[in-house]
Coordinates of C-alpha atoms (C1' of nucleotides) in Angstrom, one line a residue:
Chain A
M1 CA 220.9 -7.8 91.5
A2 CA 221.0 -11.6 91.5
Q3 CA 220.4 -11.2 87.7
A4 CA 223.6 -9.2 87.4
G5 CA 225.6 -12.2 88.5
A6 CA 223.7 -14.6 86.4
G7 CA 224.1 -12.2 83.4
S8 CA 227.9 -12.6 83.3
L9 CA 227.7 -16.4 83.3
P10 CA 227.3 -16.9 79.5
A11 CA 230.4 -14.7 78.9
M12 CA 232.4 -17.0 81.1
M13 CA 230.9 -20.1 79.4
V14 CA 232.0 -18.7 76.1
G15 CA 235.5 -18.1 77.5
M16 CA 235.7 -21.8 78.5
T17 CA 234.5 -22.9 75.1
E18 CA 237.1 -21.0 73.3
G19 CA 239.7 -22.5 75.6
K20 CA 238.7 -25.9 74.3
Q21 CA 239.3 -25.1 70.7
S22 CA 242.5 -23.2 70.7
G23 CA 244.9 -25.6 72.0
K24 CA 248.0 -25.6 74.2
E25 CA 248.2 -22.1 75.5
H26 CA 244.7 -22.2 76.9
K27 CA 245.4 -25.6 78.3
Q28 CA 248.3 -24.2 80.2
D29 CA 245.9 -21.5 81.5
H30 CA 243.6 -24.2 82.8
K31 CA 246.4 -25.9 84.6
A32 CA 248.0 -22.9 86.0
K33 CA 244.9 -21.9 88.0
Q34 CA 244.6 -24.2 90.9
Y35 CA 240.9 -24.8 90.3
G36 CA 240.5 -25.0 86.5
V37 CA 240.6 -28.2 84.6
T38 CA 241.4 -29.1 81.0
P39 CA 238.1 -29.4 79.2
Q40 CA 236.9 -32.9 78.5
S41 CA 236.8 -32.4 74.7
E42 CA 240.4 -31.2 74.7
D43 CA 241.9 -34.2 76.5
F44 CA 239.7 -36.6 78.4
N45 CA 242.6 -38.2 80.2
D46 CA 244.0 -34.9 81.5
W47 CA 240.5 -33.9 82.4
Y48 CA 240.1 -37.0 84.5
N49 CA 243.4 -36.9 86.2
E50 CA 243.0 -33.2 87.1
V51 CA 239.4 -33.7 88.4
V52 CA 240.6 -36.5 90.7
K53 CA 243.4 -34.4 92.0
K54 CA 241.8 -30.9 92.2
A55 CA 238.4 -32.1 93.5
D56 CA 240.5 -33.6 96.3
L57 CA 239.4 -37.2 95.8
A58 CA 242.7 -38.9 95.6
D59 CA 246.5 -38.3 95.3
H60 CA 249.4 -40.4 94.2
S61 CA 251.3 -42.3 96.8
P62 CA 255.0 -43.0 96.5
V63 CA 254.1 -46.6 95.8
A64 CA 253.7 -47.5 92.1
G65 CA 250.1 -47.6 91.2
A66 CA 248.8 -47.2 94.7
M67 CA 246.7 -44.2 95.4
V68 CA 245.8 -42.3 98.6
V69 CA 242.1 -41.7 98.8
K70 CA 241.7 -38.3 100.4
P71 CA 238.9 -37.3 102.8
Y72 CA 236.5 -36.1 100.2
G73 CA 237.0 -39.2 98.1
T74 CA 236.7 -41.4 101.2
A75 CA 233.5 -39.6 102.2
L76 CA 232.1 -40.6 98.9
W77 CA 233.3 -44.2 99.2
E78 CA 231.9 -44.4 102.7
R79 CA 228.5 -43.4 101.4
I80 CA 228.7 -46.0 98.7
Q81 CA 229.7 -48.6 101.3
R82 CA 226.9 -47.7 103.6
G83 CA 224.3 -47.9 100.8
L84 CA 225.5 -51.2 99.6
D85 CA 226.0 -52.7 103.0
D86 CA 222.5 -51.8 104.0
R87 CA 221.2 -53.7 101.0
F88 CA 223.4 -56.7 101.6
K89 CA 222.2 -56.9 105.2
A90 CA 218.6 -56.5 104.1
T91 CA 219.0 -59.7 102.1
G92 CA 220.5 -61.6 105.0
H93 CA 224.2 -61.2 104.4
Q94 CA 226.7 -60.9 107.1
N95 CA 230.1 -59.2 107.1
L96 CA 233.3 -60.9 108.2
L97 CA 237.0 -60.3 107.7
F98 CA 239.6 -62.6 106.3
P99 CA 243.4 -62.2 106.2
T100 CA 245.1 -60.2 103.5
L101 CA 247.8 -62.8 103.3
I102 CA 246.9 -66.1 101.6
P103 CA 249.2 -69.1 101.5
M104 CA 250.6 -69.4 98.0
G105 CA 249.4 -73.0 97.8
F106 CA 245.8 -72.0 98.1
I107 CA 245.9 -70.0 94.9
M108 CA 247.3 -73.0 93.1
K109 CA 244.3 -75.3 94.0
E110 CA 241.9 -74.1 91.3
A111 CA 243.4 -74.5 87.8
D112 CA 241.7 -71.6 86.1
H113 CA 242.1 -69.4 89.1
V114 CA 245.9 -69.8 89.2
E115 CA 246.2 -69.2 85.6
G116 CA 244.1 -66.0 85.8
F117 CA 245.8 -64.4 88.7
A118 CA 249.4 -65.7 88.7
P119 CA 250.8 -62.8 86.6
E120 CA 249.6 -60.1 89.0
L121 CA 250.3 -61.6 92.4
F122 CA 252.3 -59.8 95.0
T123 CA 254.2 -62.4 96.9
V124 CA 255.6 -62.3 100.5
S125 CA 258.5 -64.6 100.7
K126 CA 260.3 -63.3 103.8
I127 CA 259.7 -62.4 107.4
G128 CA 262.5 -60.1 108.3
T129 CA 265.5 -61.8 106.8
E130 CA 264.0 -65.3 107.2
E131 CA 262.9 -67.0 104.0
L132 CA 259.5 -68.5 104.4
A133 CA 259.0 -72.2 103.7
E134 CA 255.7 -71.4 101.9
P135 CA 255.3 -67.8 100.6
Y136 CA 252.1 -65.8 101.0
V137 CA 250.4 -63.9 98.3
M138 CA 248.6 -60.6 99.0
R139 CA 245.0 -61.5 98.2
P140 CA 243.9 -60.7 94.7
T141 CA 240.5 -61.9 95.8
S142 CA 239.5 -64.3 98.6
E143 CA 237.7 -67.3 97.1
T144 CA 240.5 -69.6 98.1
I145 CA 241.0 -68.7 101.7
I146 CA 237.2 -68.4 102.2
G147 CA 236.8 -71.8 100.7
H148 CA 239.4 -73.2 103.0
M149 CA 237.6 -71.8 106.0
W150 CA 234.2 -72.8 104.9
S151 CA 235.3 -76.4 104.5
G152 CA 235.8 -76.4 108.3
W153 CA 232.6 -74.7 109.1
L154 CA 230.3 -76.7 106.9
N155 CA 228.8 -80.1 107.9
S156 CA 225.1 -80.2 107.1
Y157 CA 222.8 -78.8 104.5
R158 CA 221.2 -77.2 107.6
D159 CA 224.3 -74.9 107.9
L160 CA 223.6 -73.5 104.5
P161 CA 223.5 -71.0 103.0
F162 CA 226.5 -69.1 104.0
L163 CA 225.8 -65.5 103.0
H164 CA 229.1 -63.6 103.6
N165 CA 230.6 -60.4 102.6
Q166 CA 233.9 -58.7 103.2
W167 CA 234.9 -55.0 102.9
G168 CA 238.6 -54.5 102.3
S169 CA 241.2 -54.1 99.7
V170 CA 242.9 -56.5 97.3
F171 CA 246.1 -56.5 95.3
R172 CA 246.6 -57.1 91.7
A173 CA 249.8 -55.8 90.2
E174 CA 249.0 -53.3 87.5
L175 CA 251.6 -52.0 85.1
R176 CA 249.4 -49.3 83.8
T177 CA 247.5 -47.5 86.5
K178 CA 244.9 -44.8 86.8
P179 CA 243.3 -43.5 90.0
F180 CA 240.2 -45.4 90.9
L181 CA 240.0 -47.2 87.6
R182 CA 243.1 -49.4 87.8
T183 CA 245.4 -49.5 90.7
S184 CA 247.6 -52.2 92.2
E185 CA 245.7 -52.1 95.4
F186 CA 242.0 -51.3 95.3
F187 CA 239.2 -51.1 97.7
W188 CA 236.1 -53.2 97.3
Q189 CA 233.5 -55.4 98.7
E190 CA 233.6 -59.1 97.9
G191 CA 230.5 -61.2 98.6
H192 CA 230.9 -64.9 99.0
T193 CA 228.0 -67.3 99.4
A194 CA 227.6 -71.1 99.5
H195 CA 224.4 -72.9 98.8
A196 CA 222.9 -76.4 98.9
S197 CA 221.6 -76.2 95.4
E198 CA 222.6 -74.8 92.0
A199 CA 219.3 -73.1 91.6
E200 CA 219.7 -71.3 94.9
A201 CA 223.2 -70.2 94.1
R202 CA 222.2 -69.0 90.7
A203 CA 219.4 -67.0 92.2
E204 CA 221.9 -65.4 94.6
V205 CA 224.2 -64.4 91.7
R206 CA 221.3 -62.8 89.9
Q207 CA 219.9 -61.1 93.0
Q208 CA 223.3 -59.5 93.8
L209 CA 223.8 -58.3 90.3
D210 CA 220.3 -56.7 90.4
E211 CA 221.2 -55.1 93.6
Y212 CA 224.2 -53.5 92.0
H213 CA 222.1 -52.4 89.1
S214 CA 219.4 -50.8 91.2
F215 CA 222.0 -49.2 93.5
C216 CA 223.7 -47.7 90.4
R217 CA 220.4 -46.5 89.0
D218 CA 218.7 -45.1 92.1
V219 CA 221.7 -43.9 94.1
L220 CA 224.5 -43.2 91.7
A221 CA 222.3 -42.2 88.8
L222 CA 224.3 -44.5 86.6
P223 CA 222.5 -46.4 83.8
V224 CA 224.1 -49.8 83.5
V225 CA 223.4 -52.8 81.3
R226 CA 223.1 -56.1 83.0
G227 CA 224.2 -59.1 81.1
E228 CA 226.5 -62.2 80.9
K229 CA 230.1 -62.0 80.0
T230 CA 231.4 -64.1 77.1
A231 CA 233.6 -67.1 77.9
S232 CA 236.8 -65.1 77.3
E233 CA 235.8 -62.4 79.7
R234 CA 234.8 -64.7 82.5
F235 CA 236.3 -64.6 86.0
A236 CA 239.1 -67.0 86.5
G237 CA 237.4 -70.1 88.1
A238 CA 233.8 -69.1 87.4
E239 CA 231.1 -71.0 85.4
N240 CA 229.4 -67.8 84.5
T241 CA 230.2 -64.2 85.0
Y242 CA 227.7 -61.4 84.9
S243 CA 228.4 -57.7 84.8
I244 CA 226.9 -54.3 84.8
E245 CA 228.4 -52.1 82.1
G246 CA 228.2 -48.3 82.1
M247 CA 229.1 -45.8 79.4
M248 CA 231.5 -43.0 80.2
R249 CA 231.4 -39.6 78.5
D250 CA 234.2 -40.5 76.2
G251 CA 232.1 -43.5 75.0
K252 CA 234.2 -46.2 76.7
A253 CA 232.6 -48.9 78.7
L254 CA 233.3 -49.4 82.4
Q255 CA 232.5 -52.7 84.0
S256 CA 231.0 -51.4 87.2
G257 CA 230.3 -54.6 89.1
T258 CA 230.4 -58.3 88.6
S259 CA 228.7 -61.4 90.0
H260 CA 229.9 -64.9 89.4
Y261 CA 228.3 -68.3 89.6
L262 CA 231.2 -70.5 90.6
G263 CA 229.4 -73.8 90.5
Q264 CA 231.4 -76.4 92.5
N265 CA 234.8 -75.4 91.2
F266 CA 236.0 -73.9 94.4
S267 CA 234.1 -76.2 96.7
R268 CA 235.8 -79.1 95.0
A269 CA 239.2 -77.5 95.3
F270 CA 238.7 -76.7 99.0
E271 CA 236.4 -79.6 100.0
V272 CA 233.5 -77.4 100.9
K273 CA 231.0 -80.2 101.3
F274 CA 228.0 -81.1 103.3
Q275 CA 225.6 -83.9 104.1
T276 CA 222.3 -83.6 102.3
A277 CA 218.9 -84.4 103.8
E278 CA 219.2 -87.7 101.9
Q279 CA 222.4 -88.4 103.7
R280 CA 224.5 -88.0 100.6
E281 CA 227.7 -86.0 100.6
E282 CA 227.7 -83.0 98.2
F283 CA 229.9 -80.1 97.3
A284 CA 228.4 -76.7 97.9
Y285 CA 227.4 -74.3 95.1
T286 CA 229.2 -71.0 95.6
T287 CA 229.0 -67.5 94.3
S288 CA 231.0 -64.4 94.5
W289 CA 230.3 -60.8 93.6
G290 CA 232.1 -57.5 93.9
L291 CA 231.9 -53.8 93.4
S292 CA 235.0 -51.7 93.9
S293 CA 236.1 -48.1 94.4
R294 CA 236.3 -48.1 90.6
I295 CA 232.7 -47.1 90.8
I296 CA 234.0 -43.6 91.8
G297 CA 235.7 -43.5 88.4
A298 CA 232.3 -44.2 86.9
L299 CA 230.7 -41.4 88.8
I300 CA 233.4 -39.0 87.7
M301 CA 233.3 -40.0 84.0
T302 CA 229.6 -40.4 83.7
H303 CA 228.4 -37.2 85.2
G304 CA 231.4 -34.8 85.2
D305 CA 231.7 -31.8 82.8
D306 CA 234.2 -29.1 82.0
F307 CA 233.7 -27.5 85.4
G308 CA 234.5 -30.7 87.2
L309 CA 232.6 -33.3 89.1
M310 CA 228.9 -33.5 89.2
L311 CA 227.7 -35.7 92.0
P312 CA 224.2 -37.2 92.2
P313 CA 222.4 -35.8 95.3
N314 CA 221.8 -39.3 96.7
I315 CA 225.5 -40.0 97.0
A316 CA 227.0 -36.5 97.4
P317 CA 228.7 -36.1 100.7
I318 CA 227.6 -32.5 100.6
Q319 CA 224.2 -31.9 98.9
V320 CA 223.9 -28.1 99.5
V321 CA 226.7 -25.6 100.0
I322 CA 225.8 -22.2 101.4
V323 CA 228.1 -19.4 100.4
P324 CA 227.7 -16.3 102.5
V325 CA 228.2 -13.2 100.4
G326 CA 228.3 -9.5 101.0
R327 CA 230.7 -6.9 102.3
K328 CA 233.4 -7.7 104.8
E329 CA 231.5 -5.9 107.6
D330 CA 228.5 -8.1 106.9
F331 CA 230.4 -11.4 106.6
A332 CA 230.3 -12.5 110.2
Q333 CA 226.6 -11.9 110.3
M334 CA 226.0 -13.7 106.9
V335 CA 227.9 -16.7 108.2
E336 CA 225.6 -16.7 111.2
E337 CA 222.6 -16.6 109.0
A338 CA 224.0 -19.2 106.7
R339 CA 224.4 -21.5 109.7
R340 CA 220.9 -20.9 110.7
L341 CA 219.8 -21.7 107.2
A342 CA 222.0 -24.8 107.3
A343 CA 220.3 -26.0 110.4
E344 CA 216.9 -25.6 108.8
L345 CA 218.0 -27.6 105.8
E346 CA 219.5 -30.3 108.0
R347 CA 216.1 -30.7 109.7
E348 CA 214.8 -31.6 106.3
G349 CA 217.4 -34.3 106.2
I350 CA 219.8 -32.6 103.9
R351 CA 223.6 -32.7 104.0
V352 CA 224.7 -29.0 104.1
K353 CA 228.0 -27.2 104.3
V354 CA 228.5 -23.5 105.0
D355 CA 231.6 -22.1 103.3
D356 CA 232.8 -19.8 105.9
R357 CA 236.3 -19.4 104.6
E358 CA 237.5 -15.8 104.8
G359 CA 239.4 -13.9 102.2
L360 CA 238.3 -15.9 99.2
T361 CA 236.1 -14.2 96.6
N362 CA 232.7 -15.6 96.0
G363 CA 233.5 -16.5 92.4
F364 CA 236.4 -18.6 93.6
K365 CA 234.2 -20.5 96.1
Y366 CA 231.5 -21.0 93.4
N367 CA 234.1 -22.6 91.1
D368 CA 235.6 -24.6 93.9
W369 CA 232.3 -26.2 94.8
E370 CA 231.3 -26.8 91.2
L371 CA 234.6 -28.6 90.7
K372 CA 233.8 -30.7 93.7
G373 CA 230.4 -31.5 92.2
V374 CA 228.1 -30.3 95.0
P375 CA 224.5 -30.5 93.5
V376 CA 223.1 -27.2 94.9
R377 CA 224.6 -23.9 95.9
I378 CA 222.8 -21.3 97.9
E379 CA 224.1 -17.7 98.0
L380 CA 223.1 -15.8 101.1
G381 CA 223.8 -12.1 101.4
P382 CA 222.4 -9.0 103.1
R383 CA 220.0 -8.2 100.2
D384 CA 218.6 -11.7 100.4
L385 CA 218.2 -11.4 104.1
E386 CA 216.3 -8.2 103.8
A387 CA 214.0 -9.6 101.1
G388 CA 213.6 -12.9 102.8
Q389 CA 214.9 -14.7 99.8
L390 CA 217.8 -16.9 98.6
V391 CA 219.7 -17.3 95.4
V392 CA 219.8 -20.9 94.4
K393 CA 221.8 -22.6 91.7
N394 CA 221.8 -26.2 90.6
R395 CA 225.1 -27.7 89.5
T396 CA 223.3 -29.1 86.5
S397 CA 222.1 -25.7 85.3
E398 CA 223.6 -22.4 84.3
D399 CA 220.9 -20.3 85.8
K400 CA 220.5 -18.9 89.2
E401 CA 217.1 -18.7 90.8
T402 CA 215.8 -16.2 93.4
L403 CA 213.4 -17.9 95.7
G404 CA 211.6 -17.1 98.9
R405 CA 213.6 -18.5 101.8
V406 CA 210.9 -20.7 103.2
D407 CA 210.1 -22.1 99.8
A408 CA 213.7 -22.7 99.1
V409 CA 214.0 -24.8 102.2
T410 CA 210.8 -26.8 101.9
S411 CA 211.4 -27.5 98.2
M412 CA 215.0 -28.5 98.6
D413 CA 214.3 -32.2 98.8
A414 CA 212.3 -32.1 95.6
R415 CA 215.0 -30.0 93.9
L416 CA 217.6 -32.6 94.8
D417 CA 215.3 -35.4 93.5
G418 CA 215.0 -33.4 90.3
I419 CA 218.8 -33.2 89.9
Q420 CA 219.1 -36.9 90.7
R421 CA 216.6 -37.8 88.0
Y422 CA 218.1 -35.3 85.5
L423 CA 221.5 -36.9 85.9
Y424 CA 220.2 -40.4 85.3
E425 CA 218.2 -39.4 82.2
R426 CA 221.1 -37.4 80.8
A427 CA 223.4 -40.3 81.2
K428 CA 220.9 -42.8 79.9
N429 CA 220.2 -40.7 76.8
F430 CA 223.9 -40.3 76.2
M431 CA 224.3 -44.1 76.3
L432 CA 221.4 -44.7 74.0
E433 CA 222.5 -42.0 71.6
N434 CA 226.0 -43.4 71.4
T435 CA 225.1 -47.0 70.8
V436 CA 224.6 -48.2 67.3
T437 CA 223.2 -51.4 65.9
V438 CA 225.3 -52.8 63.0
D439 CA 225.3 -55.8 60.7
T440 CA 228.6 -55.5 58.9
Y441 CA 232.1 -55.6 60.1
D442 CA 232.9 -52.3 58.3
E443 CA 230.1 -50.6 60.1
F444 CA 231.3 -52.2 63.3
K445 CA 234.8 -50.8 62.9
A446 CA 233.6 -47.4 62.0
A447 CA 231.3 -47.2 64.9
I448 CA 233.9 -48.3 67.4
E449 CA 236.4 -45.9 65.8
A450 CA 233.8 -43.1 66.4
G451 CA 233.7 -44.0 70.1
K452 CA 230.4 -45.7 70.1
W453 CA 229.0 -48.9 71.6
V454 CA 228.0 -51.4 69.1
R455 CA 225.2 -54.0 69.2
A456 CA 226.1 -56.8 66.9
F457 CA 225.6 -60.6 66.4
H458 CA 228.5 -62.8 67.3
C459 CA 229.2 -66.5 66.7
G460 CA 230.6 -67.0 70.2
D461 CA 234.1 -68.1 69.0
P462 CA 236.7 -66.8 71.5
E463 CA 239.3 -66.6 68.7
S464 CA 237.0 -64.3 66.7
E465 CA 236.6 -62.1 69.8
R466 CA 240.3 -62.0 70.1
Q467 CA 240.6 -61.0 66.5
I468 CA 238.0 -58.2 66.9
K469 CA 239.9 -56.9 69.8
E470 CA 243.1 -56.8 67.8
D471 CA 241.4 -55.0 64.9
T472 CA 239.4 -52.5 66.9
K473 CA 240.5 -52.6 70.5
A474 CA 236.8 -53.3 71.3
T475 CA 235.7 -56.3 73.4
A476 CA 232.3 -57.9 74.0
R477 CA 231.1 -56.1 77.1
N478 CA 228.2 -58.5 77.7
V479 CA 225.2 -60.3 76.4
P480 CA 222.3 -58.2 77.8
F481 CA 219.8 -60.1 79.9
D482 CA 216.3 -60.7 78.4
D483 CA 214.9 -58.4 81.1
A484 CA 217.7 -55.8 80.9
E485 CA 216.0 -52.5 80.3
F486 CA 218.5 -51.7 77.5
F487 CA 219.4 -53.7 74.4
A488 CA 217.4 -56.8 75.5
D489 CA 215.6 -57.8 72.3
R490 CA 216.0 -61.4 71.2
E491 CA 216.9 -61.7 67.5
E492 CA 218.5 -64.2 65.2
G493 CA 221.3 -63.3 62.8
V494 CA 224.8 -64.0 61.6
C495 CA 228.1 -63.1 63.2
V496 CA 229.3 -59.6 62.3
H497 CA 232.8 -60.9 62.1
T498 CA 232.8 -64.5 60.8
G499 CA 229.4 -64.7 59.1
K500 CA 228.6 -67.9 61.0
P501 CA 225.3 -68.3 62.7
A502 CA 225.1 -66.1 65.8
A503 CA 225.2 -67.5 69.3
Y504 CA 223.3 -66.2 72.3
G505 CA 220.0 -65.5 70.3
K506 CA 220.6 -61.8 70.5
R507 CA 223.0 -59.0 69.8
L508 CA 226.0 -58.5 72.1
L509 CA 227.3 -55.2 73.3
F510 CA 230.7 -54.3 72.1
G511 CA 232.8 -51.3 73.0
R512 CA 236.2 -50.1 74.0
Q513 CA 236.7 -50.4 77.7
Y514 CA 238.6 -49.2 80.8
Chain B
rC1 C1' 256.9 -55.4 81.1
rG2 C1' 258.3 -53.1 75.8
rA3 C1' 258.4 -48.0 73.2
rG4 C1' 258.1 -42.7 74.0
rG5 C1' 257.7 -38.4 77.2
rC6 C1' 258.2 -36.1 82.0
rG7 C1' 260.0 -35.3 87.4
rU8 C1' 262.9 -27.8 89.3
rA9 C1' 258.4 -24.2 95.8
rG10 C1' 251.6 -26.6 97.2
rC11 C1' 250.0 -26.2 91.5
rG12 C1' 251.5 -25.0 86.3
rC13 C1' 256.2 -24.1 84.1
rA14 C1' 261.1 -21.6 82.4
rG15 C1' 266.4 -22.6 83.1
rG16 C1' 269.6 -27.6 80.8
rC17 C1' 272.2 -27.8 74.3
rC18 C1' 276.9 -24.0 76.1
rG19 C1' 278.4 -26.6 84.3
rG20 C1' 279.7 -21.2 88.2
rU21 C1' 275.1 -22.5 93.5
rA22 C1' 267.7 -21.2 90.9
rG23 C1' 263.5 -18.0 88.5
rC24 C1' 258.3 -16.8 86.7
rG25 C1' 252.7 -17.1 87.2
rC26 C1' 249.1 -18.9 90.6
rA27 C1' 248.7 -20.5 95.7
rC28 C1' 250.5 -19.2 100.9
rU29 C1' 251.7 -15.2 105.1
rU30 C1' 251.1 -9.9 106.9
rG31 C1' 248.9 -5.0 106.2
rG32 C1' 245.4 -2.1 103.4
rU33 C1' 241.5 -1.6 99.8
rU34 C1' 237.7 -4.8 98.0
rU35 C1' 233.6 -8.5 97.9
rG36 C1' 226.3 -11.0 94.5
rG37 C1' 231.0 -15.5 89.2
rG38 C1' 238.0 -17.3 89.4
rA39 C1' 239.8 -9.3 93.3
rC40 C1' 243.7 -5.3 93.7
rC41 C1' 248.1 -2.8 95.9
rA42 C1' 252.3 -3.4 99.0
rA43 C1' 255.7 -6.2 101.9
rG44 C1' 257.2 -11.2 102.9
rG45 C1' 257.9 -16.8 103.6
rG46 C1' 258.9 -21.2 101.1
rG47 C1' 263.0 -25.3 96.8
rU48 C1' 269.3 -30.7 99.6
rC49 C1' 266.3 -29.1 91.3
rG50 C1' 262.7 -37.3 92.4
rC51 C1' 266.7 -40.4 94.6
rA52 C1' 271.7 -42.7 94.5
rG53 C1' 276.3 -42.9 92.4
rG54 C1' 280.0 -40.8 88.8
rU55 C1' 282.8 -36.9 86.0
rU56 C1' 284.6 -31.9 87.6
rC57 C1' 287.8 -27.0 91.5
rG58 C1' 282.4 -26.6 90.9
rA59 C1' 276.4 -30.3 88.7
rA60 C1' 269.4 -28.5 88.2
rU61 C1' 272.6 -28.6 83.8
rC62 C1' 277.1 -33.9 81.6
rC63 C1' 277.2 -39.6 82.4
rU64 C1' 275.3 -44.2 84.8
rG65 C1' 271.7 -46.4 87.7
rU66 C1' 267.2 -46.3 90.3
rC67 C1' 262.2 -44.7 91.8
rG68 C1' 257.7 -42.3 90.4
rC69 C1' 254.1 -40.1 86.9
rC70 C1' 251.8 -39.6 81.8
rU71 C1' 250.8 -41.7 76.7
rC72 C1' 250.8 -46.0 73.4
rG73 C1' 251.3 -51.5 73.4
rA74 C1' 250.7 -56.4 75.9
rC75 C1' 247.6 -57.7 80.8
rC76 C1' 243.5 -56.7 84.0
rA77 C1' 238.1 -54.8 88.0

RNA sequence: CGAGGCGUAGCGCAGGCCGGUAGCGCACUUGGUUUGGGACCAAGGGGUCGCAGGUUCGAAUCCUGUCGCCUCGACCA
């Protein structure tokens, strides 16, 4: 019975595998069906674009490089927002909202900042037909206007720290775009804080990066490497930039969140100063940190497979989908039963959806929910009802299980936890297996060419980094922290590129990147 | 923004070289038969051929421009 269905699975898997290997015609087949996607191994780009579209995450808008995030994608983003927002609040941060339009002059006030952002600014120079005396820019980030406002709000050290965060979107013109990964407008959170001392500001920078890290690990099941960016990869206007880097299933790195120590650069430019307890005047020490909707791209590319998305239960908008099966005359009753079951699962705190769509075959529904990455599917039919059992299938497994109904409900939470852990372990192992340690430039090039991450010594010279990028398209992702759980060992050596003594006292992580 | 490719029904495509008023598969609607891994039969609905100009008696087709998407490059989260 249930085994009959499970029995035909391997045949289908083989079919999919053949499709991978024999080229164009099969690719057309994948595309022709509304719910099939090009296998990852055949064309990772096509796979990604098709998953985004067919899983109903996002769609292209008529505006160049600006996407529309559809309800399913937005549900995902909202869950990410809520998770992060709770964490920010728990550490004393407050949300506020700044204008999208920033006076052009503000951007000009911090030298590195201007230089970094000038090429990608959208500018508003008219209202109606009236030319503006001073144009606005669409914010590429909000350090400047926040600095401007802070200068008016800050008098005494007693006012500090400012622990602010804004949820919104920013604009950075992109000539080459990709949904979630690189769009001209993107959605994010930008935290901005001001402190009375460098030490406190630095602690904040680290705290928020760690927050991103644990959120990625525990909620998104994304293993990420915490570390500091090299000088050439630093945020425009920052003293130090730190990042979390994740590995996608094509071996490329994705910077998944950043945190910056801005020192007094912006506070000087915007006169964000205060009186100390000793009655001296001092500029505030500021930070900023951001995580964007790009993280959805990380979820897609870290966990997804040839069947589509695979969402970690802790973030999945729908954790369990119930598909009522059986003959037409039983369907209405099965839907009833499925709703009853859904209510039981909801009482366990689980997010459930009953697929009560009529006229679609079960197989179609199974594929549909697999494409959308729902972690667990339950099949409920007359036979199950009679036997007091359910057929349960994890998105992460090929096998169906037949379980007693009560057990299935009470063990669902543990099952979801298991899937969550499995996804993290799988991604972690993938990252570790695809990272190699090298000591020669030839090995370096070969490893990058093979789509790996590379751990290598570097002299710290930006010109050498530039050269490496030109040769290999790989950049220094970051210098892992001493207490990063991956790649943290301190070592001495010589630069893999120049042969000069290595900087940083450890190997850097290099890779091609999104 | 440079080079290349592509825009024809919701999706995937054919037609274009050789101009004559648009077609296929899937999806959709209705009816019937089905239903535990992408159903079947029958009858239907849906397209100013991305947009704007031009050439022509006539343009999906030829020409020019423009917008958008994809790949590579330069730039970036």
